[in-house]
Amino acid sequence: MEATAAPFSSIVSSRQNFSSSSSSIRASSPASLFLSRNNNGNVNRKFKSPRSLSVRASSTSDSVVTLLDYGAGNVRSIRNALRHLGFSIKDVQTPGDILNADRLIFPGVGAFAPAMDVLNRTGMAEALCTYIENDRPFLGICLGLQLLFESSEENGPVKGLGVIPGIVGRFDSSAGIRVPHIGWNALQVRKDSEILDDVGNRHVYFVHSYRAIPSDENKDWISSTCNYGESFISSIRRGNVHAVQFHPEKSGEVGLSVLRRFLHPKLPATQKPMEGKASKLAKRVIACLDVRTNDNGDLVVTKGDQYDVREQSNENEVRNLGKPVDLAGQYYKDGADEISFLNITGFRDFPLGDLPMIQVLRHTSKNVFVPLTVGGGIRDFTDASGRYYSSLEVAAEYFRSGADKISIGSDAVYAAEEFIKSGVKTGKSSLEQISRVYGNQAVVVSIDPRRVYVNHPDDVPYKVIRVTNPGPNGEEYAWYQCTVSGGREGRPIGAFELAKAVEELGAGEILLNCIDCDGQGKGFDIDLVKLISDSVGIPVIASSGAGTPRHFSEVFEKTNASAALAAGIFHRKEVPIQSVKEHLQEERIEVRI
Ligand code: 1PR
């Protein structure tokens, strides 16, 4: 079995070590030693090869792929995808491993500056440039594409490898788009890129806040672009050198085909690459699995009515709707765009003690190639023996086990309350720490609000809205009170105030539940979803209450939600995911098919 340890994790123990706010171009990279520039300062495409490095033919077997993992984040997904395709993985330990690779995949994870720091310090930057200059088979993914450019504005400017002319900048949220760009988009395939041969008009999965834009200087490199408020570079190809901004390892079957074509370049084209139509970000349909241990000690998928997961019988047992790994695999096959696991007793059972949940992630991520989110119990914790675990350690274990995003519930409420009270970002909350280290696109805040009716907007010091359906005593107004510990305790903060605060603290997405609607099958709380999705610039996932496909189109037509999540109707097999997608298509709402 191939090694799975990240070879540079000892060097990069934490990305925190590398944060920088330098405004000048940072430390010169070894790559600059052999990149020549023309009079305009642009990069010349011919490199001067460093004498010290040379590429030699390798005798590595056909089924081995070399992986450059510099230890900054979760590359488990790409490992799983490569194994699924029948390849074993050789990890890069030294620059020589890059030069000797038969095919090299660089799944850049994390932020630009720390990645370049590691590449420079270890001599990998120079080896990478030489490898690419020699037209060896290369596939960069996400940050692995961005690092090929001259520089990035992310915490910078920071100098990149300089292989491709251009500067990587942040999406402009003032153009009315939500940043990060999270979700599924179709591509405009510009020229024969080979690895995109099976993509056509199908959607692929993106998650990023920075992007490179097409220009006259880099147009020869571009193999596809994508529209998200503007046209940005979604893939490049020159000879054997490829890079993609999207995540093939998280793009379902079409993503696996991209990897397969890179690994087997001689595969016949099954379908002519088609010009993708200009497409919008597809609305996502998410399947959610509330997971907990039942009274027999088995980990089960359960589902509550207004958060009560026990049967209304004499035994009062925990409702059991199936096995987490099996159900997740089924929902992947059925076309779920994402799968969320919520460890609903995580607030009282420490998740690192709850190893079955970690096992669920490990097993699921072997065969499920869409994004996985996991939540429940992410907070600092001291166990019975006095050992302290930081929330960062808990999140790290989840990421290592296959999660792409973690979701924080109760702890985010406490952090938001503290922030609103003091007006100070301490940087110490789990939300701030995890988003600083793994990026805000990896951090979801799950809100569990309960509707509280009032007679007058001034009755409470929280955001009050006029509701579509009056309360039991004819009240025309309501606010949405946040809760912690799975809805057991109401807190002095509203969903509106919480959403704004957690966005400031570094959340990349909001999972917006509603206790009143949970399990009722009567539709999402449109008033609540509209309130929150109009108030923040990050994506909002509408959750709780879906009963029919029509409820999905309603929430997308009436609010700015980016995704809609359901549990009960999928678990009880009342509505297949495909029916939801077909209905949305009929209503001309773009979805991934
Ligand atoms: O507070 O950080 O430990 O996180 C706990 C997490 O567990 C939170 O995300 C919280 O939402 C979740 N949770 C806690 N208790 C329950 C419960 O049900 N007793 N589940 C719970 C939340 C709501 C949704 C549900 C939708 C859709 N469940 O996840 O899937 O309402 O359901 P539907 O389509 O059937 O209506 P922490």
XYZ file of N, CA, C and O in Angstrom, residues 295-436:
568
model
N -29.846 3.673 20.968
C -29.740 3.135 22.333
C -28.999 1.794 22.382
O -28.571 1.344 23.436
N -28.831 1.142 21.196
C -28.052 -0.110 21.159
C -26.580 0.142 20.860
O -25.803 -0.791 20.688
N -26.224 1.393 20.704
C -24.820 1.704 20.434
C -24.462 1.700 18.958
O -23.283 1.816 18.603
N -25.461 1.573 18.069
C -25.157 1.594 16.627
C -25.257 3.026 16.105
O -26.170 3.771 16.491
N -24.352 3.349 15.181
C -24.412 4.664 14.554
C -25.472 4.613 13.450
O -25.374 3.802 12.536
N -26.484 5.444 13.547
C -27.580 5.384 12.573
C -27.875 6.778 12.020
O -27.537 7.795 12.629
N -28.486 6.775 10.830
C -29.041 8.019 10.299
C -30.415 8.155 10.929
O -31.218 7.216 10.898
N -30.652 9.310 11.524
C -31.952 9.515 12.144
C -32.583 10.770 11.553
O -31.993 11.417 10.691
N -33.772 11.080 11.974
C -34.423 12.284 11.454
C -35.507 12.680 12.402
O -36.335 11.848 12.778
N -35.491 13.936 12.784
C -36.465 14.386 13.765
C -37.643 15.122 13.158
O -37.683 15.400 11.961
N -38.619 15.375 14.029
C -39.671 16.349 13.744
C -39.390 17.490 14.691
O -39.426 17.305 15.913
N -39.104 18.637 14.127
C -38.734 19.804 14.927
C -37.653 19.424 15.951
O -37.712 19.775 17.109
N -36.695 18.637 15.468
C -35.480 18.225 16.190
C -35.713 17.112 17.224
O -34.791 16.747 17.943
N -36.914 16.569 17.316
C -37.139 15.436 18.217
C -36.977 14.154 17.403
O -37.801 13.855 16.536
N -35.888 13.404 17.668
C -35.579 12.250 16.820
C -36.083 10.931 17.419
O -35.791 9.867 16.891
N -36.837 10.979 18.494
C -37.317 9.729 19.112
C -38.726 9.411 18.626
O -39.551 10.305 18.412
N -38.940 8.078 18.427
C -40.261 7.624 17.978
C -41.301 7.934 19.063
O -41.000 7.854 20.262
N -42.515 8.228 18.634
C -43.600 8.469 19.607
C -44.216 7.119 19.996
O -45.395 6.874 19.780
N -43.404 6.204 20.516
C -43.899 4.877 20.905
C -43.544 4.655 22.370
O -42.856 5.468 22.982
N -43.974 3.513 22.910
C -43.658 3.240 24.306
C -42.157 3.144 24.526
O -41.625 3.557 25.545
N -41.473 2.546 23.514
C -40.015 2.376 23.658
C -39.285 3.704 23.512
O -38.183 3.876 23.999
N -39.905 4.618 22.778
C -39.307 5.947 22.613
C -37.890 5.888 22.032
O -37.014 6.668 22.389
N -37.663 4.892 21.129
C -36.307 4.725 20.619
C -35.952 5.786 19.567
O -36.840 6.422 19.003
N -34.636 5.900 19.329
C -34.150 6.840 18.315
C -34.588 6.331 16.941
O -34.373 5.156 16.614
N -35.195 7.197 16.140
C -35.663 6.780 14.806
C -34.462 6.356 13.961
O -33.470 7.068 13.876
N -34.568 5.181 13.351
C -33.431 4.634 12.586
C -33.823 4.563 11.111
O -34.666 3.777 10.711
N -33.157 5.378 10.296
C -33.514 5.422 8.876
C -32.436 4.841 7.967
O -32.514 4.958 6.751
N -31.430 4.230 8.556
C -30.447 3.555 7.706
C -29.027 3.759 8.173
O -28.767 4.379 9.208
N -28.108 3.176 7.363
C -26.690 3.246 7.721
C -26.039 4.422 6.999
O -26.237 4.586 5.781
N -25.249 5.210 7.689
C -24.707 6.436 7.094
C -23.915 6.208 5.804
O -24.145 6.900 4.806
N -23.007 5.227 5.785
C -22.145 5.060 4.601
C -22.994 4.607 3.403
O -22.838 5.111 2.279
N -23.913 3.674 3.648
C -24.752 3.161 2.556
C -25.628 4.264 1.974
O -25.746 4.411 0.758
N -26.247 5.029 2.870
C -27.150 6.077 2.379
C -26.380 7.149 1.611
O -26.824 7.613 0.558
N -25.199 7.515 2.117
C -24.405 8.533 1.423
C -24.036 8.039 0.024
O -24.118 8.783 -0.961
N -23.642 6.764 -0.078
C -23.287 6.185 -1.387
C -24.480 6.213 -2.328
O -24.358 6.516 -3.516
N -25.656 5.907 -1.781
C -26.870 5.919 -2.601
C -27.170 7.330 -3.107
O -27.471 7.541 -4.292
N -27.062 8.312 -2.218
C -27.377 9.692 -2.621
C -26.375 10.209 -3.658
O -26.738 11.008 -4.528
N -25.139 9.761 -3.564
C -24.145 10.134 -4.590
C -24.599 9.608 -5.946
O -24.639 10.336 -6.942
N -24.997 8.330 -5.962
C -25.448 7.735 -7.232
C -26.721 8.422 -7.734
O -26.938 8.551 -8.938
N -27.560 8.856 -6.814
C -28.829 9.490 -7.198
C -28.654 10.927 -7.695
O -29.621 11.550 -8.111
N -27.439 11.468 -7.564
C -27.198 12.811 -8.117
C -27.146 13.930 -7.104
O -27.229 15.113 -7.484
N -26.976 13.608 -5.806
C -26.815 14.694 -4.819
C -25.573 15.499 -5.175
O -24.546 14.938 -5.551
N -25.670 16.815 -5.067
C -24.521 17.667 -5.399
C -23.555 17.768 -4.238
O -22.429 18.261 -4.397
N -23.990 17.342 -3.094
C -23.164 17.459 -1.901
C -23.830 16.605 -0.826
O -25.050 16.411 -0.872
N -23.039 16.148 0.128
C -23.624 15.361 1.219
C -23.132 15.922 2.546
O -21.929 16.197 2.712
N -24.066 16.136 3.461
C -23.700 16.655 4.785
C -23.984 15.601 5.839
O -25.066 15.001 5.836
N -23.018 15.406 6.711
C -23.233 14.566 7.889
C -23.278 15.495 9.100
O -22.348 16.278 9.301
N -24.333 15.399 9.891
C -24.357 16.179 11.127
C -24.400 15.208 12.303
O -25.345 14.423 12.435
N -23.339 15.252 13.072
C -23.245 14.428 14.271
C -24.061 15.147 15.344
O -23.559 16.025 16.026
N -25.342 14.785 15.453
C -26.249 15.661 16.188
C -26.091 15.589 17.703
O -26.673 16.389 18.421
N -25.323 14.632 18.188
C -25.054 14.639 19.630
C -23.606 15.059 19.903
O -23.104 14.880 21.009
N -22.998 15.630 18.875
C -21.606 16.087 19.025
C -21.455 17.132 20.116
O -20.384 17.268 20.710
N -22.527 17.859 20.404
C -22.401 18.902 21.434
C -22.134 18.293 22.812
O -21.574 18.927 23.690
N -22.536 17.001 23.005
C -22.252 16.395 24.326
C -21.246 15.256 24.242
O -20.559 14.973 25.208
N -21.137 14.591 23.066
C -20.152 13.509 22.934
C -18.985 14.040 22.120
O -19.170 14.424 20.962
N -17.829 14.051 22.696
C -16.671 14.615 21.993
C -16.374 13.794 20.740
O -16.218 12.566 20.814
N -16.305 14.442 19.554
C -16.218 13.672 18.313
C -14.944 12.847 18.146
O -14.953 11.826 17.466
N -13.841 13.263 18.782
C -12.642 12.431 18.607
C -12.746 11.171 19.457
O -12.006 10.217 19.265
N -13.693 11.194 20.418
C -13.980 9.953 21.134
C -14.974 9.130 20.325
O -15.102 7.930 20.511
N -15.673 9.808 19.422
C -16.736 9.180 18.651
C -16.153 8.690 17.321
O -16.487 9.173 16.258
N -15.238 7.724 17.427
C -14.508 7.306 16.232
C -15.387 6.763 15.114
O -15.021 6.907 13.952
N -16.562 6.168 15.405
C -17.385 5.707 14.288
C -17.684 6.808 13.278
O -17.746 6.561 12.079
N -17.858 8.019 13.745
C -18.151 9.120 12.815
C -16.959 9.368 11.877
O -17.121 9.630 10.689
N -15.769 9.266 12.436
C -14.558 9.427 11.632
C -14.495 8.284 10.606
O -14.159 8.493 9.443
N -14.865 7.077 11.062
C -14.861 5.917 10.148
C -15.880 6.108 9.027
O -15.630 5.744 7.882
N -17.017 6.669 9.369
C -18.054 6.927 8.360
C -17.472 7.812 7.252
O -17.636 7.550 6.062
N -16.777 8.852 7.665
C -16.177 9.760 6.673
C -15.141 9.033 5.820
O -15.100 9.187 4.603
N -14.292 8.266 6.500
C -13.228 7.548 5.766
C -13.817 6.624 4.716
O -13.382 6.603 3.572
N -14.838 5.870 5.112
C -15.427 4.902 4.169
C -16.196 5.621 3.069
O -16.095 5.266 1.898
N -16.952 6.639 3.447
C -17.770 7.341 2.446
C -16.873 7.979 1.387
O -17.155 7.898 0.186
N -15.806 8.612 1.835
C -14.984 9.378 0.881
C -14.236 8.478 -0.107
O -13.724 8.957 -1.108
N -14.225 7.173 0.162
C -13.569 6.265 -0.806
C -14.369 6.134 -2.089
O -13.816 5.851 -3.151
N -15.675 6.297 -2.007
C -16.519 6.052 -3.180
C -17.454 7.185 -3.542
O -18.242 7.051 -4.471
N -17.396 8.245 -2.782
C -18.311 9.370 -3.052
C -17.467 10.558 -3.506
O -16.649 11.073 -2.741
N -17.689 11.007 -4.744
C -16.815 12.036 -5.309
C -17.554 13.349 -5.540
O -17.457 13.978 -6.583
N -18.331 13.727 -4.527
C -18.874 15.088 -4.447
C -18.506 15.606 -3.055
O -18.109 14.806 -2.190
N -18.616 16.909 -2.822
C -18.163 17.443 -1.529
C -18.897 16.848 -0.329
O -20.099 16.621 -0.376
N -18.123 16.638 0.719
C -18.666 16.098 1.973
C -18.467 17.139 3.076
O -17.358 17.653 3.252
N -19.546 17.414 3.782
C -19.455 18.332 4.926
C -19.743 17.521 6.187
O -20.598 16.637 6.165
N -19.038 17.849 7.255
C -19.334 17.166 8.523
C -19.423 18.198 9.638
O -18.645 19.162 9.675
N -20.420 18.031 10.498
C -20.584 18.952 11.614
C -20.941 18.214 12.876
O -21.273 17.028 12.859
N -20.869 18.954 13.969
C -21.230 18.383 15.268
C -20.027 18.308 16.180
O -19.064 17.605 15.874
N -20.050 19.062 17.255
C -19.024 18.957 18.295
C -17.705 19.633 17.970
O -16.691 19.315 18.600
N -17.708 20.555 17.034
C -16.431 21.214 16.719
C -16.238 22.392 17.679
O -16.899 23.413 17.589
N -15.365 22.170 18.631
C -15.098 23.147 19.703
C -13.861 22.682 20.457
O -13.408 21.544 20.268
N -13.324 23.565 21.318
C -12.219 23.150 22.186
C -12.778 22.193 23.235
O -13.934 22.324 23.653
N -11.941 21.254 23.667
C -12.462 20.229 24.587
C -11.339 19.701 25.488
O -10.213 19.501 25.034
N -11.672 19.484 26.761
C -10.716 18.837 27.661
C -11.343 17.528 28.122
O -12.463 17.532 28.653
N -10.657 16.421 27.883
C -11.279 15.131 28.217
C -11.095 14.789 29.709
O -10.473 15.563 30.459
N -11.634 13.637 30.111
C -11.652 13.272 31.533
C -10.251 13.203 32.124
O -10.045 13.468 33.308
N -9.260 12.867 31.280
C -7.896 12.751 31.821
C -7.175 14.104 31.809
O -5.990 14.189 32.117
N -7.899 15.154 31.423
C -7.289 16.485 31.437
C -6.586 16.855 30.143
O -6.016 17.932 30.029
N -6.638 15.985 29.149
C -5.984 16.320 27.876
C -6.847 17.318 27.097
O -8.038 17.129 26.915
N -6.181 18.383 26.645
C -6.893 19.446 25.932
C -6.798 19.213 24.421
O -5.718 18.921 23.891
N -7.922 19.321 23.732
C -7.955 19.250 22.267
C -8.489 20.587 21.762
O -9.532 21.051 22.237
N -7.802 21.191 20.817
C -8.334 22.430 20.253
C -9.349 22.080 19.167
O -9.312 20.991 18.582
N -10.223 23.027 18.879
C -11.206 22.807 17.816
C -10.486 22.580 16.485
O -10.979 21.863 15.615
N -9.300 23.174 16.387
C -8.510 22.991 15.164
C -8.097 21.526 14.993
O -8.101 20.984 13.887
N -7.780 20.881 16.120
C -7.425 19.454 16.051
C -8.626 18.612 15.633
O -8.500 17.661 14.865
N -9.796 18.980 16.168
C -11.007 18.226 15.815
C -11.266 18.377 14.314
O -11.490 17.395 13.592
N -11.188 19.644 13.839
C -11.438 19.894 12.410
C -10.399 19.175 11.560
O -10.730 18.563 10.535
N -9.144 19.223 12.006
C -8.067 18.594 11.224
C -8.350 17.104 11.055
O -8.138 16.533 9.978
N -8.849 16.469 12.120
C -9.136 15.033 12.043
C -10.274 14.770 11.063
O -10.240 13.804 10.289
N -11.273 15.639 11.079
C -12.366 15.508 10.121
C -11.845 15.682 8.681
O -12.202 14.918 7.789
N -11.009 16.692 8.464
C -10.480 16.916 7.110
C -9.635 15.722 6.665
O -9.748 15.238 5.545
N -8.789 15.253 7.593
C -7.936 14.101 7.254
C -8.768 12.876 6.908
O -8.358 12.033 6.141
N -9.948 12.796 7.496
C -10.781 11.611 7.284
C -11.648 11.712 6.037
O -12.404 10.799 5.738
N -11.585 12.845 5.342
C -12.303 12.929 4.071
C -13.289 14.066 3.951
O -13.938 14.205 2.910
N -13.429 14.899 4.991
C -14.361 16.025 4.885
C -13.746 17.123 4.011
O -12.539 17.351 4.050
N -14.599 17.773 3.237
C -14.151 18.941 2.473
C -14.477 20.222 3.225
O -13.811 21.232 3.073
N -15.552 20.159 4.003
C -15.954 21.327 4.781
C -16.370 20.834 6.160
O -16.880 19.716 6.296
N -16.163 21.678 7.152
C -16.705 21.342 8.469
C -17.797 22.363 8.783
O -17.789 23.479 8.267
N -18.728 21.942 9.611
C -19.834 22.823 9.941
C -19.873 23.029 11.451
O -19.791 22.070 12.218
N -19.960 24.284 11.855
C -19.941 24.610 13.294
C -21.315 25.147 13.683
O -21.849 26.038 13.013
N -21.887 24.614 14.740
C -23.185 25.072 15.223
C -23.038 25.896 16.488
O -22.776 27.100 16.448
N -23.144 25.216 17.627
C -23.188 25.911 18.917
C -22.009 26.859 19.129
O -22.180 28.002 19.569
N -20.817 26.388 18.823
C -19.635 27.199 19.113
C -19.638 28.505 18.325
O -19.102 29.519 18.797
N -20.227 28.492 17.137
C -20.289 29.719 16.332
C -21.256 30.714 16.974
O -21.062 31.934 16.876
N -22.288 30.208 17.654
C -23.234 31.103 18.328
C -22.507 31.836 19.454
O -22.603 33.065 19.577
N -21.744 31.079 20.251
C -21.017 31.724 21.357
C -20.008 32.747 20.817
O -19.858 33.843 21.353
N -19.331 32.384 19.728
C -18.319 33.298 19.151
C -18.991 34.577 18.642
O -18.480 35.689 18.845
N -20.154 34.421 18.002
C -20.851 35.598 17.465
C -21.343 36.490 18.605
O -21.227 37.719 18.542
N -21.867 35.864 19.662
C -22.343 36.665 20.803
C -21.199 37.498 21.369
O -21.328 38.685 21.649
N -20.048 36.856 21.527
C -18.873 37.514 22.094
C -18.403 38.664 21.186
O -18.091 39.761 21.653
N -18.412 38.391 19.903
C -17.953 39.393 18.924
C -18.888 40.606 18.932
O -18.442 41.761 18.934
N -20.199 40.349 18.971
C -21.159 41.455 18.960
C -21.011 42.276 20.251
O -21.050 43.499 20.235
N -20.777 41.582 21.369
C -20.651 42.282 22.657
C -19.386 43.146 22.707
O -19.423 44.309 23.072
N -18.263 42.572 22.277
C -16.983 43.278 22.437
C -16.586 44.078 21.200
O -15.796 45.005 21.277
N -17.132 43.707 20.054
C -16.729 44.371 18.807
C -15.318 43.999 18.386
O -14.750 44.578 17.464
N -14.729 43.010 19.083
C -13.332 42.641 18.809
C -13.265 41.213 18.274
O -13.892 40.307 18.821
N -12.490 41.062 17.217
C -12.242 39.695 16.732
C -11.018 39.181 17.469
O -9.914 39.683 17.270
N -11.204 38.220 18.330
C -10.066 37.728 19.113
C -9.178 36.810 18.272
O -8.016 36.594 18.583
N -9.726 36.253 17.226
C -8.970 35.285 16.423
C -8.908 33.921 17.078
O -8.311 32.985 16.551
N -9.539 33.801 18.273
C -9.388 32.550 19.035
C -10.555 31.587 18.869
O -10.472 30.442 19.295
N -11.674 32.066 18.340
C -12.826 31.163 18.232
C -12.510 30.042 17.242
O -11.639 30.178 16.373
N -13.249 28.943 17.377
C -13.011 27.816 16.464
C -13.237 28.267 15.028
O -12.477 27.910 14.124
N -14.277 29.075 14.833
C -14.588 29.570 13.497
C -13.406 30.338 12.895
O -12.976 30.075 11.757
N -12.868 31.288 13.667
C -11.753 32.086 13.141
C -10.509 31.233 12.894
O -9.843 31.377 11.873
N -10.218 30.369 13.855
C -8.985 29.564 13.707
C -9.063 28.623 12.501
O -8.122 28.522 11.722
N -10.201 27.959 12.366
C -10.286 26.958 11.293
C -10.317 27.655 9.930
O -9.680 27.211 8.981
N -11.019 28.785 9.851
C -11.062 29.442 8.538
C -9.712 30.068 8.206
O -9.342 30.158 7.047
N -8.964 30.483 9.236
C -7.639 31.042 8.940
C -6.715 29.952 8.394
O -5.953 30.166 7.467
